[in-house]
mmCIF file of C-alpha atoms in Angstrom:
data_model
loop_
_atom_site.group_PDB
_atom_site.id
_atom_site.type_symbol
_atom_site.label_atom_id
_atom_site.label_comp_id
_atom_site.label_asym_id
_atom_site.label_seq_id
_atom_site.Cartn_x
_atom_site.Cartn_y
_atom_site.Cartn_z
ATOM 1 C CA ILE B 1 167.739 62.958 -43.195
ATOM 2 C CA ASN B 2 170.248 65.657 -42.390
ATOM 3 C CA ALA B 3 168.985 67.599 -39.358
ATOM 4 C CA LEU B 4 170.894 70.748 -38.581
ATOM 5 C CA PRO B 5 171.113 72.086 -35.024
ATOM 6 C CA SER B 6 169.120 75.150 -34.109
ATOM 7 C CA GLN B 7 170.740 78.539 -33.865
ATOM 8 C CA SER B 8 170.324 78.464 -30.089
ATOM 9 C CA ALA B 9 173.285 79.619 -28.062
ATOM 10 C CA ILE B 10 173.809 76.012 -26.918
ATOM 11 C CA THR B 11 172.548 72.852 -28.606
ATOM 12 C CA VAL B 12 173.540 69.407 -27.342
ATOM 13 C CA GLU B 13 172.849 66.306 -29.420
ATOM 14 C CA LEU B 14 173.154 62.592 -28.613
ATOM 15 C CA THR B 15 173.171 59.834 -31.216
ATOM 16 C CA TRP B 16 174.095 56.184 -30.816
ATOM 17 C CA ASP B 17 174.760 53.005 -32.746
ATOM 18 C CA THR B 18 173.924 49.559 -31.390
ATOM 19 C CA PRO B 19 175.819 47.022 -33.530
ATOM 20 C CA ASN B 20 173.719 44.021 -32.385
ATOM 21 C CA ASP B 21 170.411 45.674 -33.304
ATOM 22 C CA PRO B 22 169.678 44.551 -36.885
ATOM 23 C CA ASP B 23 167.117 47.349 -37.462
ATOM 24 C CA GLN B 24 167.678 50.449 -35.340
ATOM 25 C CA LEU B 25 164.643 52.149 -36.881
ATOM 26 C CA ASP B 26 161.995 49.450 -36.246
ATOM 27 C CA GLY B 27 160.608 50.674 -32.913
ATOM 28 C CA ASN B 28 162.387 48.056 -30.795
ATOM 29 C CA GLY B 29 165.804 49.281 -29.806
ATOM 30 C CA THR B 30 168.030 50.714 -27.150
ATOM 31 C CA ASP B 31 167.363 53.884 -25.164
ATOM 32 C CA LEU B 32 170.109 56.267 -24.094
ATOM 33 C CA ASP B 33 169.179 59.433 -22.223
ATOM 34 C CA LEU B 34 170.809 62.844 -22.559
ATOM 35 C CA HIS B 35 171.164 65.092 -19.487
ATOM 36 C CA PHE B 36 172.114 68.795 -19.197
ATOM 37 C CA LEU B 37 172.921 69.929 -15.670
ATOM 38 C CA HIS B 38 173.017 73.472 -14.247
ATOM 39 C CA SER B 39 175.754 74.226 -11.690
ATOM 40 C CA SER B 40 173.045 74.793 -9.028
ATOM 41 C CA ALA B 41 171.964 71.147 -9.253
ATOM 42 C CA GLN B 42 172.228 68.800 -6.291
ATOM 43 C CA GLY B 43 173.239 66.026 -8.704
ATOM 44 C CA TRP B 44 172.129 64.215 -11.829
ATOM 45 C CA GLY B 45 168.376 63.718 -11.864
ATOM 46 C CA ASP B 46 167.763 66.948 -9.918
ATOM 47 C CA ARG B 47 164.086 67.790 -10.556
ATOM 48 C CA VAL B 48 164.828 71.496 -11.107
ATOM 49 C CA TYR B 49 168.351 71.833 -12.482
ATOM 50 C CA ASP B 50 168.732 68.751 -14.718
ATOM 51 C CA CYS B 51 167.166 69.010 -18.173
ATOM 52 C CA TYR B 52 166.327 65.510 -19.463
ATOM 53 C CA TYR B 53 163.356 63.390 -20.572
ATOM 54 C CA ALA B 54 161.594 63.690 -17.179
ATOM 55 C CA ASN B 55 162.201 67.465 -16.938
ATOM 56 C CA VAL B 56 161.842 68.775 -20.487
ATOM 57 C CA PHE B 57 161.201 72.459 -19.653
ATOM 58 C CA PRO B 58 162.897 73.222 -16.332
ATOM 59 C CA ASP B 59 162.587 76.681 -14.811
ATOM 60 C CA TRP B 60 166.135 77.833 -14.111
ATOM 61 C CA GLY B 61 165.248 81.280 -12.897
ATOM 62 C CA PRO B 62 166.484 84.743 -13.581
ATOM 63 C CA ARG B 63 166.450 85.001 -17.368
ATOM 64 C CA GLY B 64 162.874 83.847 -17.954
ATOM 65 C CA ARG B 65 161.760 81.449 -20.662
ATOM 66 C CA GLU B 66 164.723 82.161 -22.956
ATOM 67 C CA GLY B 67 167.095 81.371 -20.083
ATOM 68 C CA ASN B 68 165.598 77.928 -19.566
ATOM 69 C CA PRO B 69 166.703 74.904 -21.568
ATOM 70 C CA SER B 70 164.288 72.735 -23.513
ATOM 71 C CA PHE B 71 164.532 69.030 -24.189
ATOM 72 C CA ASP B 72 163.547 69.093 -27.849
ATOM 73 C CA ILE B 73 163.827 65.475 -29.072
ATOM 74 C CA ASP B 74 163.618 62.226 -27.086
ATOM 75 C CA ASP B 75 164.258 58.902 -28.847
ATOM 76 C CA VAL B 76 163.317 55.882 -26.731
ATOM 77 C CA ASN B 77 163.964 52.969 -29.075
ATOM 78 C CA GLY B 78 166.594 53.530 -31.696
ATOM 79 C CA ALA B 79 169.706 55.456 -32.530
ATOM 80 C CA GLY B 80 168.705 58.969 -31.627
ATOM 81 C CA PRO B 81 168.943 61.783 -31.935
ATOM 82 C CA GLU B 82 168.124 63.263 -28.589
ATOM 83 C CA ARG B 83 168.541 67.020 -28.550
ATOM 84 C CA LEU B 84 168.248 69.907 -26.126
ATOM 85 C CA SER B 85 168.817 73.617 -26.486
ATOM 86 C CA LEU B 86 169.346 76.747 -24.439
ATOM 87 C CA ASN B 87 168.836 80.175 -26.009
ATOM 88 C CA LEU B 88 170.120 82.501 -23.287
ATOM 89 C CA PRO B 89 172.716 80.859 -21.015
ATOM 90 C CA GLU B 90 173.597 82.457 -17.707
ATOM 91 C CA ASN B 91 177.005 84.089 -17.432
ATOM 92 C CA ASP B 92 179.556 82.512 -15.111
ATOM 93 C CA VAL B 93 177.689 79.204 -14.944
ATOM 94 C CA THR B 94 179.137 75.793 -15.684
ATOM 95 C CA TYR B 95 176.798 73.290 -17.293
ATOM 96 C CA LYS B 96 177.531 69.557 -17.435
ATOM 97 C CA ILE B 97 176.516 67.032 -20.063
ATOM 98 C CA GLY B 98 175.812 63.392 -19.289
ATOM 99 C CA VAL B 99 174.333 60.241 -20.821
ATOM 100 C CA VAL B 100 172.766 57.203 -19.157
ATOM 101 C CA TYR B 101 172.184 53.800 -20.753
ATOM 102 C CA PHE B 102 168.517 53.434 -19.838
ATOM 103 C CA ASN B 103 167.358 50.350 -21.762
ATOM 104 C CA MET B 104 169.062 47.706 -23.929
ATOM 105 C CA GLY B 105 165.901 46.961 -25.882
ATOM 106 C CA ALA B 106 165.045 43.819 -23.920
ATOM 107 C CA ASN B 107 161.570 42.334 -24.368
ATOM 108 C CA ASP B 108 159.680 39.101 -23.660
ATOM 109 C CA THR B 109 161.367 37.218 -26.498
ATOM 110 C CA ASP B 110 164.858 38.642 -25.893
ATOM 111 C CA PRO B 111 165.399 39.444 -22.194
ATOM 112 C CA VAL B 112 169.081 40.237 -22.725
ATOM 113 C CA GLY B 113 168.548 43.011 -25.264
ATOM 114 C CA PHE B 114 170.944 44.269 -27.897
ATOM 115 C CA GLY B 115 174.060 44.778 -25.766
ATOM 116 C CA SER B 116 176.529 47.638 -26.057
ATOM 117 C CA SER B 117 175.811 50.971 -27.716
ATOM 118 C CA ASP B 118 178.323 53.448 -29.086
ATOM 119 C CA ALA B 119 177.249 56.926 -28.003
ATOM 120 C CA THR B 120 178.267 60.229 -29.596
ATOM 121 C CA VAL B 121 177.604 63.656 -28.076
ATOM 122 C CA ARG B 122 177.971 66.868 -30.055
ATOM 123 C CA VAL B 123 177.883 70.398 -28.662
ATOM 124 C CA TYR B 124 176.995 73.315 -30.931
ATOM 125 C CA ILE B 125 177.462 76.964 -30.013
ATOM 126 C CA PHE B 126 175.282 79.230 -32.153
ATOM 127 C CA GLY B 127 174.978 76.395 -34.693
ATOM 128 C CA GLN B 128 178.708 75.682 -34.980
ATOM 129 C CA LEU B 129 180.110 72.336 -33.839
ATOM 130 C CA GLU B 130 182.432 73.064 -30.906
ATOM 131 C CA GLY B 131 182.871 69.641 -29.320
ATOM 132 C CA GLU B 132 182.324 65.960 -30.094
ATOM 133 C CA TRP B 133 182.949 62.921 -27.901
ATOM 134 C CA ALA B 134 182.216 59.211 -28.224
ATOM 135 C CA THR B 135 182.293 56.174 -25.966
ATOM 136 C CA ARG B 136 180.870 52.659 -25.670
ATOM 137 C CA LEU B 137 178.216 52.043 -23.015
ATOM 138 C CA THR B 138 177.973 48.391 -22.042
ATOM 139 C CA MET B 139 175.226 48.003 -19.422
ATOM 140 C CA VAL B 140 171.912 49.407 -18.282
ATOM 141 C CA GLY B 141 172.432 52.097 -15.646
ATOM 142 C CA GLN B 142 175.910 53.006 -16.836
ATOM 143 C CA PHE B 143 176.415 56.775 -16.770
ATOM 144 C CA TRP B 144 178.808 58.762 -18.948
ATOM 145 C CA GLU B 145 179.780 62.203 -17.679
ATOM 146 C CA VAL B 146 180.775 63.687 -21.000
ATOM 147 C CA ALA B 147 181.891 67.312 -20.658
ATOM 148 C CA SER B 148 181.418 70.643 -18.930
ATOM 149 C CA LEU B 149 180.617 73.925 -20.614
ATOM 150 C CA THR B 150 181.413 77.196 -18.858
ATOM 151 C CA TRP B 151 179.561 80.202 -20.239
ATOM 152 C CA GLY B 152 180.862 83.731 -19.743
ATOM 153 C CA GLU B 153 179.902 87.079 -21.177
ATOM 154 C CA ASN B 154 183.044 87.253 -23.317
ATOM 155 C CA GLU B 155 184.528 83.797 -23.017
ATOM 156 C CA ARG B 156 183.359 80.186 -23.180
ATOM 157 C CA SER B 157 185.112 76.898 -22.582
ATOM 158 C CA ILE B 158 184.153 73.297 -23.180
ATOM 159 C CA ASP B 159 186.157 70.748 -21.226
ATOM 160 C CA GLU B 160 186.107 66.997 -21.701
ATOM 161 C CA ILE B 161 185.348 64.957 -18.568
ATOM 162 C CA ASN B 162 184.850 61.521 -20.192
ATOM 163 C CA ARG B 163 184.137 59.571 -16.987
ATOM 164 C CA LEU B 164 182.078 56.334 -16.881
ATOM 165 C CA TYR B 165 180.140 55.220 -13.807
ATOM 166 C CA ASP B 166 178.504 51.821 -13.400
ATOM 167 C CA GLU B 167 175.135 52.577 -11.788
#
């Protein structure tokens, strides 16, 4: 399957590969979670300004529905993708992109899980790939602060952060 990003102003996609998972499509796998943070947020997991699996349609204010992001695809047991989009970004706002290793696929017969996952994040602006980053996540709770995206009326910038935090 070749899924193309939407023509939204901003589309962010997360995919991952878990080398120790022999069948990443069988319903028992790892879970990485994509986050998209507004500059008004009080931190990752903010219940208003962080768009992620627990806040799929946040209300970010002044631009109405089109100015709010949507968490479009959530994969909880495989290789992704997870995807979110924003049609009408605010000017002079910096958004941040992050990923957390939520679950290694552990179960009753394998409490250790599948181990490390290699995550890839892609950022599309109006359907065109503008940034791609990859890293290896090695433990549950590990957080990868990937990049920041500053949106302006006439100018945009995407800056790599590439910082890992252990819980």
